[in-house]
Coordinates of C-alpha atoms in Angstrom, one line a residue:
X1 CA -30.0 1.0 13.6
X2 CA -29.1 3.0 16.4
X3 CA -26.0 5.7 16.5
X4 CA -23.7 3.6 18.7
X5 CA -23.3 0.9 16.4
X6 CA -22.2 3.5 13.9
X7 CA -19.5 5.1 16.2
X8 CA -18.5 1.3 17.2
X9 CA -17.9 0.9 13.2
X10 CA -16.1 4.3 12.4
X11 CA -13.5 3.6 15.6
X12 CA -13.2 0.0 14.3
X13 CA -12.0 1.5 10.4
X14 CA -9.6 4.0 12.4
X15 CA -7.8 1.6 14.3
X16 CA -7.1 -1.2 11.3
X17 CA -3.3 -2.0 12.4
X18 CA -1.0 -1.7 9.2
X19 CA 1.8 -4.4 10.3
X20 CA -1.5 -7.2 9.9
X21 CA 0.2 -10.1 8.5
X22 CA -0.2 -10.4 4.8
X23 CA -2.1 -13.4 3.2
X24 CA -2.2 -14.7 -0.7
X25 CA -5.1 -16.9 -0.5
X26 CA -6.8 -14.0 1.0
X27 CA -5.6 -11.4 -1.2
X28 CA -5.8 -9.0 1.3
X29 CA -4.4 -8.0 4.7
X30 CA -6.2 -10.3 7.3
X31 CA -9.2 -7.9 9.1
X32 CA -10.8 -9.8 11.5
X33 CA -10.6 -6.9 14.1
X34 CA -13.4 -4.9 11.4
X35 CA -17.0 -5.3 13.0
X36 CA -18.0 -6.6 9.9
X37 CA -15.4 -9.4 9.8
X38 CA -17.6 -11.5 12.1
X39 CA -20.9 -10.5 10.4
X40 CA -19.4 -11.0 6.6
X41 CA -16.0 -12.8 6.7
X42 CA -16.1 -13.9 3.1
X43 CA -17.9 -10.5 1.6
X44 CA -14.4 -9.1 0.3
X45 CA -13.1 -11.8 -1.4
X46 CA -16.4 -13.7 -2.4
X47 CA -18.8 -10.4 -3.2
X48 CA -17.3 -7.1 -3.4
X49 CA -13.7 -7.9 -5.1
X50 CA -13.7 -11.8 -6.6
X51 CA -10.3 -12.8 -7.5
X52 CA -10.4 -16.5 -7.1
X53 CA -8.8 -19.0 -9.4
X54 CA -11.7 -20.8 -9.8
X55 CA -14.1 -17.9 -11.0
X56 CA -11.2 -16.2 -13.2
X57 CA -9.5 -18.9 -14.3
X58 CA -5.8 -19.0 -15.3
X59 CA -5.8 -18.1 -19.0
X60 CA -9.4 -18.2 -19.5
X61 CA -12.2 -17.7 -16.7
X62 CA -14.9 -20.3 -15.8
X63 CA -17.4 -19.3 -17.7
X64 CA -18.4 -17.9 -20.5
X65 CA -20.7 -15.3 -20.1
X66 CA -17.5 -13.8 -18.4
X67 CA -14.6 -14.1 -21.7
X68 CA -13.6 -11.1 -23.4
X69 CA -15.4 -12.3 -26.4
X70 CA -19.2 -12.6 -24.6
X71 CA -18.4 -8.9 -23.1
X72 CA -18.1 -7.6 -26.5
X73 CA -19.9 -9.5 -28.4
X74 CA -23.0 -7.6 -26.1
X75 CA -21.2 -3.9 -26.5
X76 CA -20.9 -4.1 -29.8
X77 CA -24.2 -5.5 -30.7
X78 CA -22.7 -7.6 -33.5
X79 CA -26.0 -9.8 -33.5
X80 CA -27.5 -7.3 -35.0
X81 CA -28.0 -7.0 -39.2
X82 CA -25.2 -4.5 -40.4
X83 CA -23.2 -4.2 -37.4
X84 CA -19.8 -3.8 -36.7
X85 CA -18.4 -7.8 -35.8
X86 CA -17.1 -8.0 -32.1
X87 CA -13.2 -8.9 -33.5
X88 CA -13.5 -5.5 -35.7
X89 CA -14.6 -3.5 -32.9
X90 CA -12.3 -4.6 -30.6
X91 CA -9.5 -4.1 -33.6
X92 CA -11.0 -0.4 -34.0
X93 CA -10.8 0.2 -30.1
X94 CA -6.7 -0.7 -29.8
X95 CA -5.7 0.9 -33.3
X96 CA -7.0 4.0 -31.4
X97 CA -4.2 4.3 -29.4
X98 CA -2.2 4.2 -32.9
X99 CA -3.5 7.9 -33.7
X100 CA -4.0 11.1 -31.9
X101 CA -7.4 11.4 -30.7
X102 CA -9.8 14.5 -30.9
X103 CA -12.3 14.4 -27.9
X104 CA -13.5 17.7 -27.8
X105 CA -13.0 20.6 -29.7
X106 CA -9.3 21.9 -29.2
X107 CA -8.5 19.0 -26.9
X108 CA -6.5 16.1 -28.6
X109 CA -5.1 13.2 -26.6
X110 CA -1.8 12.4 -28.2
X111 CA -1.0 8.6 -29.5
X112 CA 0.6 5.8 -28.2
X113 CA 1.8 3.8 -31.1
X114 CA 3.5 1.1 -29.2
X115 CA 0.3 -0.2 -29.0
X116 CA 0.8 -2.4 -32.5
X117 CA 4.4 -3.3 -31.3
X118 CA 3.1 -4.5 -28.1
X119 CA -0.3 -5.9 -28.6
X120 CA -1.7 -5.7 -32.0
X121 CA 1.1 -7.7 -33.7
X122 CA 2.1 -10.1 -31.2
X123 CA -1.9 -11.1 -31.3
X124 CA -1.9 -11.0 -35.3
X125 CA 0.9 -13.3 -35.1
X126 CA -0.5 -15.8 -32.4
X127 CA -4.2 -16.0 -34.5
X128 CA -2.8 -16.4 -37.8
X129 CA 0.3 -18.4 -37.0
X130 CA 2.7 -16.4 -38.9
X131 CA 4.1 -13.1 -39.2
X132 CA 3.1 -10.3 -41.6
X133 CA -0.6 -11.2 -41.7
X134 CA -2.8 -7.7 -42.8
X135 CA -5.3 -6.9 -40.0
X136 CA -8.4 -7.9 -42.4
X137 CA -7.1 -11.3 -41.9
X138 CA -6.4 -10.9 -38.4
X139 CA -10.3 -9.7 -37.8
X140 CA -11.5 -12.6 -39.4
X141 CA -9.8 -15.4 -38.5
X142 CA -11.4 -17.6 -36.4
X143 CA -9.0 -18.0 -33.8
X144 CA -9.5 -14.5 -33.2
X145 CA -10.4 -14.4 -29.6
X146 CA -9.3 -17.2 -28.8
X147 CA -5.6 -15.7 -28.8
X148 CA -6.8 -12.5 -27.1
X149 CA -4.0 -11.1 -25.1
X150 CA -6.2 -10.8 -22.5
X151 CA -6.6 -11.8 -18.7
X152 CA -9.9 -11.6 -16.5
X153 CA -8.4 -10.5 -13.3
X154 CA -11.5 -9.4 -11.4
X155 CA -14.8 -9.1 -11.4
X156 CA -15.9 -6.3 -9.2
X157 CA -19.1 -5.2 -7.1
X158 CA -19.5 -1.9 -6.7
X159 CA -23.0 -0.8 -4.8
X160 CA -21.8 1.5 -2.5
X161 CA -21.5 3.6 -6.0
X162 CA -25.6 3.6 -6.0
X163 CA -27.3 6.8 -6.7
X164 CA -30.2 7.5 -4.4
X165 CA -31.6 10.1 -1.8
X166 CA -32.9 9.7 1.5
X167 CA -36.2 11.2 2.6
X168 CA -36.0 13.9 5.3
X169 CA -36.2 12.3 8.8
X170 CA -40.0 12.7 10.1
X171 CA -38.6 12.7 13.8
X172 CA -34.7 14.2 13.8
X173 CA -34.2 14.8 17.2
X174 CA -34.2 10.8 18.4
X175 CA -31.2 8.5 17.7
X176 CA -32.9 6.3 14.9
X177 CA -32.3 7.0 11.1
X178 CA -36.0 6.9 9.4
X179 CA -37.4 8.0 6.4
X180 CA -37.7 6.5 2.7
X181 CA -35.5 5.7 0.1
X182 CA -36.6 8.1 -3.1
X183 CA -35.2 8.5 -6.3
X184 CA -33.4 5.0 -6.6
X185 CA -31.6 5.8 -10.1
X186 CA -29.2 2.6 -9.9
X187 CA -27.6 0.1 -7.5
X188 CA -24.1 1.2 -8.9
X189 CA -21.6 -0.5 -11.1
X190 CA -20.8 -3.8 -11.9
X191 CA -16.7 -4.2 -13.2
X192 CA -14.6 -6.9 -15.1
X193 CA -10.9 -5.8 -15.0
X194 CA -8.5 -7.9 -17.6
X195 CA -4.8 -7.6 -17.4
X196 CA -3.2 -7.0 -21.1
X197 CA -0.2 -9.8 -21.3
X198 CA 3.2 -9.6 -23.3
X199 CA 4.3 -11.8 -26.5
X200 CA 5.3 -13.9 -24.4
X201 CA 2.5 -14.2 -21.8
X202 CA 4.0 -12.3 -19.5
X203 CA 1.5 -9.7 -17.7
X204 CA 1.9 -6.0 -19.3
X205 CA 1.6 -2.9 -16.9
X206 CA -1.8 -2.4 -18.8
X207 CA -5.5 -3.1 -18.0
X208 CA -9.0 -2.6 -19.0
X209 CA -12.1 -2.1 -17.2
X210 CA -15.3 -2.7 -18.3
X211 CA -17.5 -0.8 -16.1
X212 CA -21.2 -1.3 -15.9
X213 CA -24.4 0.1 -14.4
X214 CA -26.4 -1.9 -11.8
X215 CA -29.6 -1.1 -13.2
X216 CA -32.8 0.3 -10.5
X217 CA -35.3 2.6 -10.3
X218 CA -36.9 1.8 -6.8
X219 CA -36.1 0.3 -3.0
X220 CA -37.2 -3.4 -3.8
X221 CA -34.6 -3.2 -7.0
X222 CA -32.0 -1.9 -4.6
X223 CA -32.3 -4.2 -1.7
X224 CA -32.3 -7.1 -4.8
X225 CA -29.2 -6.3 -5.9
X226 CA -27.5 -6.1 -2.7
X227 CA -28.7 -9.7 -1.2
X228 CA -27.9 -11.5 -4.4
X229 CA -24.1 -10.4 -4.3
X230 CA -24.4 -10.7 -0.3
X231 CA -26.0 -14.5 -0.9
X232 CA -21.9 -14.8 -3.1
X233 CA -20.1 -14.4 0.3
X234 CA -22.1 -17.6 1.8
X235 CA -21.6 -20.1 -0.5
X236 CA -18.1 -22.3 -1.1
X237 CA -16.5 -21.2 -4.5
X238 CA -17.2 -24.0 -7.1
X239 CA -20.2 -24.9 -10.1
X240 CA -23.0 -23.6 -8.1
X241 CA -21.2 -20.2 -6.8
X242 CA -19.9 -19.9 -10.5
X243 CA -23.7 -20.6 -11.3
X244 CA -25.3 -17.7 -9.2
X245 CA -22.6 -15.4 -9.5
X246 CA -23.4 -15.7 -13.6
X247 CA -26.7 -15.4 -13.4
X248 CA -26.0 -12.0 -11.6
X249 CA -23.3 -10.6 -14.0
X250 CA -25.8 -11.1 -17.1
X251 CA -28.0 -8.8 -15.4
X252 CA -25.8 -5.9 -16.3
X253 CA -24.1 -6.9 -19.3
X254 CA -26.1 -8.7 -21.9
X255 CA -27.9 -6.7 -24.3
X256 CA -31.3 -5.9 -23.5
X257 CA -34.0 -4.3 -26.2
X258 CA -35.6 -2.0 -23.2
X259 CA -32.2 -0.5 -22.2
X260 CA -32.2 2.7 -24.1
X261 CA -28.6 3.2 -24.6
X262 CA -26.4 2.6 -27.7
X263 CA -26.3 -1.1 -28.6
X264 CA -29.2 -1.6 -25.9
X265 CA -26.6 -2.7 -23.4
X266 CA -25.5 -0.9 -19.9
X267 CA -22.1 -0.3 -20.5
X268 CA -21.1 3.1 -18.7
X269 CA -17.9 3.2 -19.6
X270 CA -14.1 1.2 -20.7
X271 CA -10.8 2.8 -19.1
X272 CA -7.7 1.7 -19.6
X273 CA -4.5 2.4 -17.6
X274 CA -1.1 1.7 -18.5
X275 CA 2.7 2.6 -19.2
X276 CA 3.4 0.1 -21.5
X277 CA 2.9 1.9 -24.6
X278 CA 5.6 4.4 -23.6
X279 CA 8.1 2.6 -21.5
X280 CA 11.7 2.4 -24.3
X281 CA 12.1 -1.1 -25.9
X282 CA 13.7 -3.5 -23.7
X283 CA 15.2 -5.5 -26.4
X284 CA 18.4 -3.9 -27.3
X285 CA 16.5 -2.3 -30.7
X286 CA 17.7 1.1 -29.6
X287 CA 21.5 2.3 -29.0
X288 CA 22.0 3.4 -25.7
X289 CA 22.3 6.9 -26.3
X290 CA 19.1 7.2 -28.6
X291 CA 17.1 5.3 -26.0
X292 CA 18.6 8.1 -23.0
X293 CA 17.4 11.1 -25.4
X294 CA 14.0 9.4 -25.8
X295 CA 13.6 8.9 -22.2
X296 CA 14.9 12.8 -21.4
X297 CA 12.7 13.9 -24.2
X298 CA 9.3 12.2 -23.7
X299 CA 9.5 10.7 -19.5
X300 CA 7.4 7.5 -19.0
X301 CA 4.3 8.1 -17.6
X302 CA 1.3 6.4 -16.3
X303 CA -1.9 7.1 -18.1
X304 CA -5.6 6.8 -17.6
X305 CA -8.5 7.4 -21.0
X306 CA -11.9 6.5 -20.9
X307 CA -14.4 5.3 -23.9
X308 CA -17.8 5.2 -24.2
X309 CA -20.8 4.2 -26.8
X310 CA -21.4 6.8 -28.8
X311 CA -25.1 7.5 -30.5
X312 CA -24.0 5.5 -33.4
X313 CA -22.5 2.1 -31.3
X314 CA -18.9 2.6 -31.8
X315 CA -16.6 2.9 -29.0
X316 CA -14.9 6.3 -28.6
X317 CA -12.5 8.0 -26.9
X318 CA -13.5 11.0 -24.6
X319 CA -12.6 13.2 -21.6
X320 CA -11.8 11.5 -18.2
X321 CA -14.8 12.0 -15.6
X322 CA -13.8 14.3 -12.4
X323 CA -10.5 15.3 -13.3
X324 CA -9.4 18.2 -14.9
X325 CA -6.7 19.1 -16.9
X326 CA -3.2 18.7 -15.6
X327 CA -1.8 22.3 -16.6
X328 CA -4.5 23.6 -14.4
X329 CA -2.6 22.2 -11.0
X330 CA 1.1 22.5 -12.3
X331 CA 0.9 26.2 -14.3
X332 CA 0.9 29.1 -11.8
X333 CA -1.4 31.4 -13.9
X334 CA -4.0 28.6 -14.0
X335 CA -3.7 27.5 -10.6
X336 CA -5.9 30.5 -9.4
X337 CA -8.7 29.2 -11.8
X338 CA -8.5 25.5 -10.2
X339 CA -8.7 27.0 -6.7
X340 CA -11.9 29.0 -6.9
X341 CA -13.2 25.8 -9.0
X342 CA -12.4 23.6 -5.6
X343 CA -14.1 26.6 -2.7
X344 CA -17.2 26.9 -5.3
X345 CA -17.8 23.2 -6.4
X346 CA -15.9 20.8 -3.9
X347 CA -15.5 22.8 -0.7
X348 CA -18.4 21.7 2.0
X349 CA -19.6 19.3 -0.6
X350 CA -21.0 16.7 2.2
X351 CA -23.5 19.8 3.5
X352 CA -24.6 20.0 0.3
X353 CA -25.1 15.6 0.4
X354 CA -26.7 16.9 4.1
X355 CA -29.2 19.4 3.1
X356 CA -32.6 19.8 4.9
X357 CA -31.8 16.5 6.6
X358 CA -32.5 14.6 3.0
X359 CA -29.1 12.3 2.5
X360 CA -27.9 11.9 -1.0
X361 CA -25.5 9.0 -2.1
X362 CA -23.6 9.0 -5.2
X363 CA -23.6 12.5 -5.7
X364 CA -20.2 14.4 -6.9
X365 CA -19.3 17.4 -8.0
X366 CA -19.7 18.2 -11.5
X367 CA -15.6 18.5 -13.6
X368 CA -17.0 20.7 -16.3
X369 CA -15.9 20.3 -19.8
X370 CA -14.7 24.5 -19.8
X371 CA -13.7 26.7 -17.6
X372 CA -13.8 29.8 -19.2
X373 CA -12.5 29.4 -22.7
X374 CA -9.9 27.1 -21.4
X375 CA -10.6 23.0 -21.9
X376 CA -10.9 22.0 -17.7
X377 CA -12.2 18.3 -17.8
X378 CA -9.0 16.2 -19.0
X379 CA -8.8 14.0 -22.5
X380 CA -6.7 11.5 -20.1
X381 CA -5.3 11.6 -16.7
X382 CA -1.9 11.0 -16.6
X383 CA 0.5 10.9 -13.6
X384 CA 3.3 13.1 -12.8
X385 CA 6.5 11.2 -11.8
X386 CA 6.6 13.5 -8.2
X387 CA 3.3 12.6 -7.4
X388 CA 4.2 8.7 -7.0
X389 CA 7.0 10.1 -4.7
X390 CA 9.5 7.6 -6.1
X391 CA 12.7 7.6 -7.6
X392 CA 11.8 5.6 -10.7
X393 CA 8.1 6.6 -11.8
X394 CA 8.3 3.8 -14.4
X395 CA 9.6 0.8 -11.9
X396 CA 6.8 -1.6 -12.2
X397 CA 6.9 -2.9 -8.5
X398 CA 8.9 -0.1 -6.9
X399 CA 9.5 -0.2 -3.1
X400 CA 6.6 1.0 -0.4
X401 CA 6.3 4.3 -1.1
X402 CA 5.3 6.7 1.5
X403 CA 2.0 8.7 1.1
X404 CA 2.3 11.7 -1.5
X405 CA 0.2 14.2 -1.9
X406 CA -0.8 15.0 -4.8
X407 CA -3.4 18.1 -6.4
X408 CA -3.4 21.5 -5.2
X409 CA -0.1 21.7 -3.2
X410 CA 2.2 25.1 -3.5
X411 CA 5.5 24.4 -2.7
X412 CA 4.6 21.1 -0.5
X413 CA 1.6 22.8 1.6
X414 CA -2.1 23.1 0.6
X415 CA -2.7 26.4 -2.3
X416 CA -3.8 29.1 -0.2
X417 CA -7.7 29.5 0.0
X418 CA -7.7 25.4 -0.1
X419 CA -8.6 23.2 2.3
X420 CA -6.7 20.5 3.3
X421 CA -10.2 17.6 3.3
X422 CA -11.6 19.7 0.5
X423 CA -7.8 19.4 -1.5
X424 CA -8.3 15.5 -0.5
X425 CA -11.8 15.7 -1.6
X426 CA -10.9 16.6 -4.9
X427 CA -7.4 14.3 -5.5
X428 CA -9.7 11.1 -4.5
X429 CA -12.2 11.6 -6.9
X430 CA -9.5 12.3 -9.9
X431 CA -8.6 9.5 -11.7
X432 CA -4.7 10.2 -11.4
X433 CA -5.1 11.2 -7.6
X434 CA -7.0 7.9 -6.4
X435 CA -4.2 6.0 -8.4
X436 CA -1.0 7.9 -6.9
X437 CA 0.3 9.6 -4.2
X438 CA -2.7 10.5 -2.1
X439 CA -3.8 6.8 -1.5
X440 CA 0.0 5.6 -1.7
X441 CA -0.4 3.7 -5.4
X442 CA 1.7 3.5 -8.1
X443 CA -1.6 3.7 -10.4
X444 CA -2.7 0.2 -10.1
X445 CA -5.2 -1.0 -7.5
X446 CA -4.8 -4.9 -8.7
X447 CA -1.3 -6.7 -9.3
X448 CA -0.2 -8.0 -12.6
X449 CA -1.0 -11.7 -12.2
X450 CA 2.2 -13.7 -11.4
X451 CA 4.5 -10.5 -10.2
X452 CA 6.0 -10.8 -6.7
X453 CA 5.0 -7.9 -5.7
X454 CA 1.9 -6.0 -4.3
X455 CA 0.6 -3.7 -6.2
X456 CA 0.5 0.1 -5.9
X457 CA 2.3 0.6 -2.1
X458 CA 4.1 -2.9 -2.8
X459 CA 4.7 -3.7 0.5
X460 CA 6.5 -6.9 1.6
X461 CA 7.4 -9.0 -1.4
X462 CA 5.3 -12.5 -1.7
X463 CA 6.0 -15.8 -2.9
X464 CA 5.5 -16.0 -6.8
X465 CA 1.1 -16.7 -7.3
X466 CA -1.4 -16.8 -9.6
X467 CA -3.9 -14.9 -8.2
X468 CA -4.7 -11.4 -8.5
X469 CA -3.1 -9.2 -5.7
X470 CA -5.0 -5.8 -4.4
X471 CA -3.0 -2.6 -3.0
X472 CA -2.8 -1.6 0.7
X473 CA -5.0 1.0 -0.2
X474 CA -8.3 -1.7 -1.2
X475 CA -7.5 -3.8 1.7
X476 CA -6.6 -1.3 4.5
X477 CA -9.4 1.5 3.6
X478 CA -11.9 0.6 0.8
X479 CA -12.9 -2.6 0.2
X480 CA -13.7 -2.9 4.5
X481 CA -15.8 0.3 3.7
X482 CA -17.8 -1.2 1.2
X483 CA -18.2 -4.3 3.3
X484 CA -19.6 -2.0 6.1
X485 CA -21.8 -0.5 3.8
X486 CA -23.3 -3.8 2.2
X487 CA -23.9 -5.6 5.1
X488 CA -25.9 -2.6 7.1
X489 CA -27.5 -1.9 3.3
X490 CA -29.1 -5.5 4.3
X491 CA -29.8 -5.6 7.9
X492 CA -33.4 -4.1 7.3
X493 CA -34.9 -3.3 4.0
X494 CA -36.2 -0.1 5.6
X495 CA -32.7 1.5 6.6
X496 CA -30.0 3.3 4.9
X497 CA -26.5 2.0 4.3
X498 CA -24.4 2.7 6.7
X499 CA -22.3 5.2 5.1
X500 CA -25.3 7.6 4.7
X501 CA -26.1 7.2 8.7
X502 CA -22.8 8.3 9.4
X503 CA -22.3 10.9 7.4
X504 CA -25.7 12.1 9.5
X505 CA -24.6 11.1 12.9
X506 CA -21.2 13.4 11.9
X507 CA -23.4 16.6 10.6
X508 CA -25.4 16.3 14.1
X509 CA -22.1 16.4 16.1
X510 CA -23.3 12.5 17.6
X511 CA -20.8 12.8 20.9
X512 CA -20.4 9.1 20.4
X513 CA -18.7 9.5 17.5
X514 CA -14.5 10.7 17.7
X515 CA -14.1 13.8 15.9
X516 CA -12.1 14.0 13.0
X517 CA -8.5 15.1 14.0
X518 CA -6.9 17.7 12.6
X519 CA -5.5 16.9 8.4
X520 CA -2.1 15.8 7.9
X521 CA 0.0 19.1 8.2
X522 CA -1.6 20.0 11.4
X523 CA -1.1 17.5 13.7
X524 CA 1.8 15.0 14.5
X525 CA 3.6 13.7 11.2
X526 CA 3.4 10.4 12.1
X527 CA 2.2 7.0 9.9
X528 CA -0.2 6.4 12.5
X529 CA -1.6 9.7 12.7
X530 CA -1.9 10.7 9.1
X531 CA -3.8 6.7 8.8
X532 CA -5.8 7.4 11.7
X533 CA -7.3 11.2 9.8
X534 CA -7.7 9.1 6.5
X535 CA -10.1 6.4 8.1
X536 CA -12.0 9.3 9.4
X537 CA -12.1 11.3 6.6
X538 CA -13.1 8.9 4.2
X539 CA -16.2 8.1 6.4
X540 CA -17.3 11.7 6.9
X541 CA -16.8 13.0 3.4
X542 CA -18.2 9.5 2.1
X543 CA -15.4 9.1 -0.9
X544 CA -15.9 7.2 -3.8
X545 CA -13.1 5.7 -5.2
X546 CA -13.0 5.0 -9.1

């Protein structure tokens, strides 16, 4: 693949028009300006971000290798003699939310014991068919997940998370990108996202993610992975789409005796995000002045935890990957600790990716656990009302807000000895950066199933739907990124993925590429320009978004 192509592709991202009308049945703003559109009209919605009805389903999805109950039934290895049953391991997982949680030494993530009033008993009630039921019963009745209060909303593909290097180009003064793949470690992650839903059905600002890895250990495994979920975006949804796309999912989530992980299965992670559990009751439980001291007291925010396997199979709660602790951006005397974190670790991290002409994809920096004797790597990312730039940080479908940013300001400009890309750098690859003001959100990249409203950056309202809806921020900027990437992944099993070409065609100076301009702060405060510097960015710095 040759250098123009890649400068045709970068301009294309850069120009995607914002006022492109919106569609439901799409799911997504309309892009058939993208260079890819043409090559790979149906990879969004058919193999990078499947949404459809007809895959996952209305109260149950299409298949069963795909329900709540298969998913977990795999984690928690419950076919095993003496293990843990998949309904008390789900039970265990949501009455951890009733109880502070320990995930390190000296760092406790505080409760959220809405949780029973919101989900436990509503369930207990719906499986048992009366109130006051003990949750022994509730585990072992047989209508247990059959009652789930739980939606599949999306089933994700995420390659363009794949970890592998690039051998160092044998002839790097001509315009062609050669050189082997080495040191395939995976072909990314895998995702099912479920919506949590109310007693009364109604969707809950609450969802899971199941987040797997896309197993691989050479180029051949690679390049398999990425034509079977390109092979999705050319067939008609229906039986036999259902059929393939199956067939690929139990790849990466049924247990299997050679994986050696806890419970033999290749979960990476679960994270949840929600305000539910702390938003006051709406049902008139509270007097009016109690509920107003609770609210001053204790505001509503969003939060983000993470859970993994442990060595013994049971799912527990730990710190939140790339993202430190709050106090360190919002207390003066540890902001100075944060900084020289972001100029050693995060600053010039794509020269790093660069080095010796060998391209690295996947790589981040490393959030460590301490910084000094202080705890740095957050027990759960939680989002600041100011960062959502809103006047109501709980409204579930606010209006469009505008762009926020969010880490490492002082007083509304970058910290001094920060970067503006390298501040950016950091906010996108924090859980509660990517999911707030830096990318326009308000914390969730997919709609609640059945709102009228877009999610995140609402937008323009929509007539009332069933399917899921994704932010401005998937349709605008990531999801056509991770098209571009998957279809150049494929257009010869001997070259790179797009993203890694350009990020080399950038570190050469290629005149055929347009330079970045200037960050946001030092050019013209425009929409248009600050949209224009995000496309560019996000191409040269290669971000991955969680």
């Amino acid at each position: 693949m040759r250098k123009s192509v890649m400068a045709s592709a970068m301009a294309g991202l850069i120009v995607a028009n914002a006022d492109q009308a919106y569609s439901v049945e799409r799911t997504c703003l309309v892009t058939d300006d993208q260079e890819q559109a043409t090559t790979c009209p149906n990879c969004i919605e058919r193999a990078l971000m499947i949404t459809d009805e007809s895959v996952v389903g209305t109260r149950s999805p299409a298949r069963e290798e795909w329900s709540l109950e298969h998913l977990v039934e795999e984690i928690s290895g419950s076919s095993d003699p003496g293990s843990t049953t998949a309904e008390a391991f789900v039970a265990d997982w949501l009455r951890s939310f009733e109880h502070d949680q320990v995930v390190s030494p000296n760092l406790v993530v505080p409760a959220r014991p809405r949780i029973r009033e919101l989900v436990i008993e509503p369930w207990k009630e719906q499986a048992l068919g009366r109130q006051g039921g003990s949750d022994e019963e509730w585990i072992r009745d047989p209508d247990f997940f059959a009652t789930a209060p739980l939606r599949l909303v999306a089933i994700v593909n995420r390659i363009d998370l794949a970890k592998f290097t690039r051998a160092p180009d044998p002839n790097p003064a001509d315009d062609v990108i050669e050189g082997d793949f080495v040191n395939v470690r995976n072909a990314g992650e895998g995702r099912f996202v479920f919506q949590f839903l109310g007693a009364a059905g109604t969707p809950l600002p609450f969802t899971a993610i199941f987040e797997y890895e896309l197993p691989a250990s050479s180029p051949e495994q690679l390049i398999r992975w990425g034509k079977d979920w390109r092979t999705l975006a050319d067939m008609e949804f229906g039986d036999t789409y259902n059929q393939h796309l199956a067939d690929l999912t139990t790849r990466f989530t049924d247990r299997d005796s050679a994986v050696q992980r806890p419970n033999s299965v290749l979960l990476n992670q679960i994270r949840t995000n929600e305000i539910a559990l702390v938003l006051p009751p709406q049902d008139g439980d509270q007097g009016e002045e109690q509920q107003q001291v609770q609210e001053e007291e204790v505001p509503p925010q969003w939060e983000l935890r993470e859970f993994r396997l442990a060595a013994d199979g049971a799912l527990r709660n730990t710190t939140v990957a790339l993202t430190p602790d709050l106090t360190f951006d919002l207390e003066a005397d540890l902001r100075a600790m944060l900084t020289a974190f972001v100029s050693e670790e995060v600053e010039g991290i794509e020269g790093d990716m660069l080095l010796d002409d060998q391209i690295s994809n996947g790589e981040q920096f490393e959030v460590p656990l301490n910084l000094g004797e202080r705890n740095f790597r957050s027990g759960h990312a939680i989002v600041p009302g100011e960062w959502l730039n809103i006047a109501n940080p709980d409204a579930r479908r606010p209006e469009r807000p505008e762009p926020q940013e969010t880490w490492m300001l002082d007083g509304g400009t970058v910290a001094s000895g920060v970067e503006a890309k390298d501040r950016m750098w950091l906010s996108f690859n924090t859980c509660n950066g990517c999911h707030s003001g830096d990318t326009g959100t308000i914390f969730t990249q997919i709609d609640l199933r059945g709102d009228d409203r877009r999610p995140g950056n609402a937008g323009p309202q929509v007539p009332a739907h069933d399917d899921s809806v994704l932010s401005d921020f998937l349709c605008e900027w990531d999801l056509p990124a991770r098209r571009r990437g998957l279809v150049e992944l494929l257009k010869s099993d001997d070259e790179p993925p797009s993203l890694l070409e350009m990020l080399n065609t950038v570190a050469r100076g290629d005149p055929d590429i347009p330079a970045c301009p200037p960050a946001p702060g030092a050019g013209p405060d425009t929409e248009e320009y600050n949209r224009a510097w995000m496309g560019c960015f996000m191409l040269e710095r290669q971000t991955r978004i969680h």
